[in-house]
């Protein structure tokens, strides 16, 4: 069936400025890390993307190795882009990244080398059938590559027209300052940083948010729901069909102490007439320096639940104080090693 976007898709979303740039993003962006490879039926994937755009989500966040298998999320998205969203290309912000292992041999194992970064971008563009992406990220800091080399690769990506903006992900505050300084001197200022952040993973509050404000960069956070921990999924333990129960699960920090805090946060959400996931999303967006939060979805219903977080009542000082008692570091940051200086 031919897709025609909802005529009221921009009527209910307040878009946020990305740092001091002219680019605005929706407060919630759709990430394709999970559920857009071979792990979900095509009709489910297309329904999620269509519904997201119909509800004002203009930003779709990908990476070279999103799947499964690696590259499949970009390949699938490229097909849906051609079939459904081609007429709306100029209404979309499409991002991708390079930094983790992707193809065999010494040049495809990830990092920040010019060879890997630019070859990866070319592969991503081919999979999606695009001439350019709107945002291209260095997906992680690579201690084995001079940071100047990585920033020069991002500069080349923008100057060659293969990307409109450049960003970084999971860089420490100090490395962000170093990268931003080099990028600005090259003439391609960094637009945005994508760090992990949630009620149970608060590392960016130490110095990164201040650094991003100083640099004029936006912040788009991922894993705001702690890969499902901050939902009603685990309130009574680990269901057999949950992500945490899978042998390849990346979910960390699931113990009784964490579950106790999650249950307490769920009570606060219930008192507000919300689901825990909705409270968790509102909480990460409470700071004006956070431009957007990347959400995932395995169904249209789950997508709608998350997007409905934007309709929740503002968090009061008393609620924020109550949340603060339970929103503490919980050892769940899988990217902590990348964010060390």
Short mmCIF file of N, CA, C and O in Angstrom, two decimals, residues 31 45 50 67 69 75 127 130 134 137 139 150-151 169 189 203 207 225 229 242 266 270 290 313:
data_model
loop_
_atom_site.label_atom_id
_atom_site.label_comp_id
_atom_site.label_asym_id
_atom_site.label_seq_id
_atom_site.Cartn_x
_atom_site.Cartn_y
_atom_site.Cartn_z
N UNK A 31 15.87 5.22 17.00
CA UNK A 31 17.10 4.51 16.74
C UNK A 31 16.84 3.12 16.18
O UNK A 31 15.87 2.45 16.58
N UNK A 45 8.66 -3.48 10.85
CA UNK A 45 9.65 -2.40 10.73
C UNK A 45 9.05 -1.21 9.99
O UNK A 45 9.19 -0.05 10.43
N UNK A 50 6.80 4.33 9.70
CA UNK A 50 5.70 5.16 9.24
C UNK A 50 5.02 5.88 10.40
O UNK A 50 4.73 7.09 10.33
N UNK A 67 22.06 -4.20 13.15
CA UNK A 67 21.47 -5.34 12.46
C UNK A 67 20.46 -6.03 13.37
O UNK A 67 19.62 -5.34 13.96
N UNK A 69 22.15 -9.12 10.70
CA UNK A 69 23.60 -9.02 10.90
C UNK A 69 24.07 -7.61 10.62
O UNK A 69 23.28 -6.74 10.23
N UNK A 75 20.56 -1.46 5.29
CA UNK A 75 20.03 -2.02 4.05
C UNK A 75 18.50 -1.99 4.05
O UNK A 75 17.87 -1.58 3.07
N UNK A 127 24.50 1.15 1.09
CA UNK A 127 23.43 0.29 1.64
C UNK A 127 22.10 1.04 1.71
O UNK A 127 21.04 0.45 1.49
N UNK A 130 21.82 6.40 -0.58
CA UNK A 130 21.84 7.85 -0.36
C UNK A 130 23.09 8.47 -0.95
O UNK A 130 24.14 7.84 -1.05
N UNK A 134 22.71 13.14 6.92
CA UNK A 134 22.64 14.45 7.56
C UNK A 134 23.68 14.58 8.67
O UNK A 134 24.28 15.65 8.84
N UNK A 137 28.80 10.27 12.47
CA UNK A 137 29.47 10.25 13.76
C UNK A 137 30.74 9.40 13.75
O UNK A 137 30.78 8.34 13.11
N UNK A 139 31.88 6.90 16.07
CA UNK A 139 31.06 6.15 17.02
C UNK A 139 31.74 5.94 18.36
O UNK A 139 31.07 5.64 19.36
N UNK A 150 41.09 11.26 13.03
CA UNK A 150 39.65 11.00 13.02
C UNK A 150 38.88 12.26 12.67
O UNK A 150 37.93 12.22 11.86
N UNK A 151 39.26 13.39 13.25
CA UNK A 151 38.55 14.65 12.95
C UNK A 151 38.76 15.07 11.50
O UNK A 151 37.85 15.60 10.85
N UNK A 169 30.49 10.21 19.44
CA UNK A 169 29.71 9.43 20.39
C UNK A 169 30.65 8.78 21.40
O UNK A 169 31.72 8.28 21.04
N UNK A 189 32.93 22.44 12.48
CA UNK A 189 32.62 22.31 13.91
C UNK A 189 31.76 21.07 14.18
O UNK A 189 30.91 20.70 13.35
N UNK A 203 26.83 9.45 34.02
CA UNK A 203 28.21 9.92 33.88
C UNK A 203 28.33 11.26 33.19
O UNK A 203 29.27 12.03 33.45
N UNK A 207 30.98 16.19 33.80
CA UNK A 207 31.60 17.30 33.08
C UNK A 207 31.21 17.39 31.61
O UNK A 207 31.43 18.42 30.98
N UNK A 225 16.33 4.27 28.54
CA UNK A 225 15.55 3.26 29.26
C UNK A 225 16.43 2.13 29.75
O UNK A 225 15.93 1.08 30.18
N UNK A 229 15.63 -1.86 31.32
CA UNK A 229 15.55 -1.91 32.79
C UNK A 229 14.55 -0.90 33.31
O UNK A 229 13.83 -1.17 34.28
N UNK A 242 12.49 -12.15 27.48
CA UNK A 242 13.04 -10.80 27.52
C UNK A 242 14.45 -10.76 26.96
O UNK A 242 15.12 -11.78 26.80
N UNK A 266 9.25 3.19 39.56
CA UNK A 266 7.97 2.85 38.95
C UNK A 266 6.81 3.38 39.79
O UNK A 266 5.79 3.81 39.25
N UNK A 270 3.87 5.80 38.52
CA UNK A 270 2.45 5.47 38.69
C UNK A 270 1.70 6.61 39.38
O UNK A 270 0.55 6.91 39.03
N UNK A 290 20.13 18.77 26.75
CA UNK A 290 19.84 17.52 26.03
C UNK A 290 18.86 17.84 24.90
O UNK A 290 17.71 18.19 25.14
N UNK A 313 2.83 15.47 32.40
CA UNK A 313 2.93 16.74 33.12
C UNK A 313 4.38 17.04 33.47
O UNK A 313 5.19 16.12 33.65
#
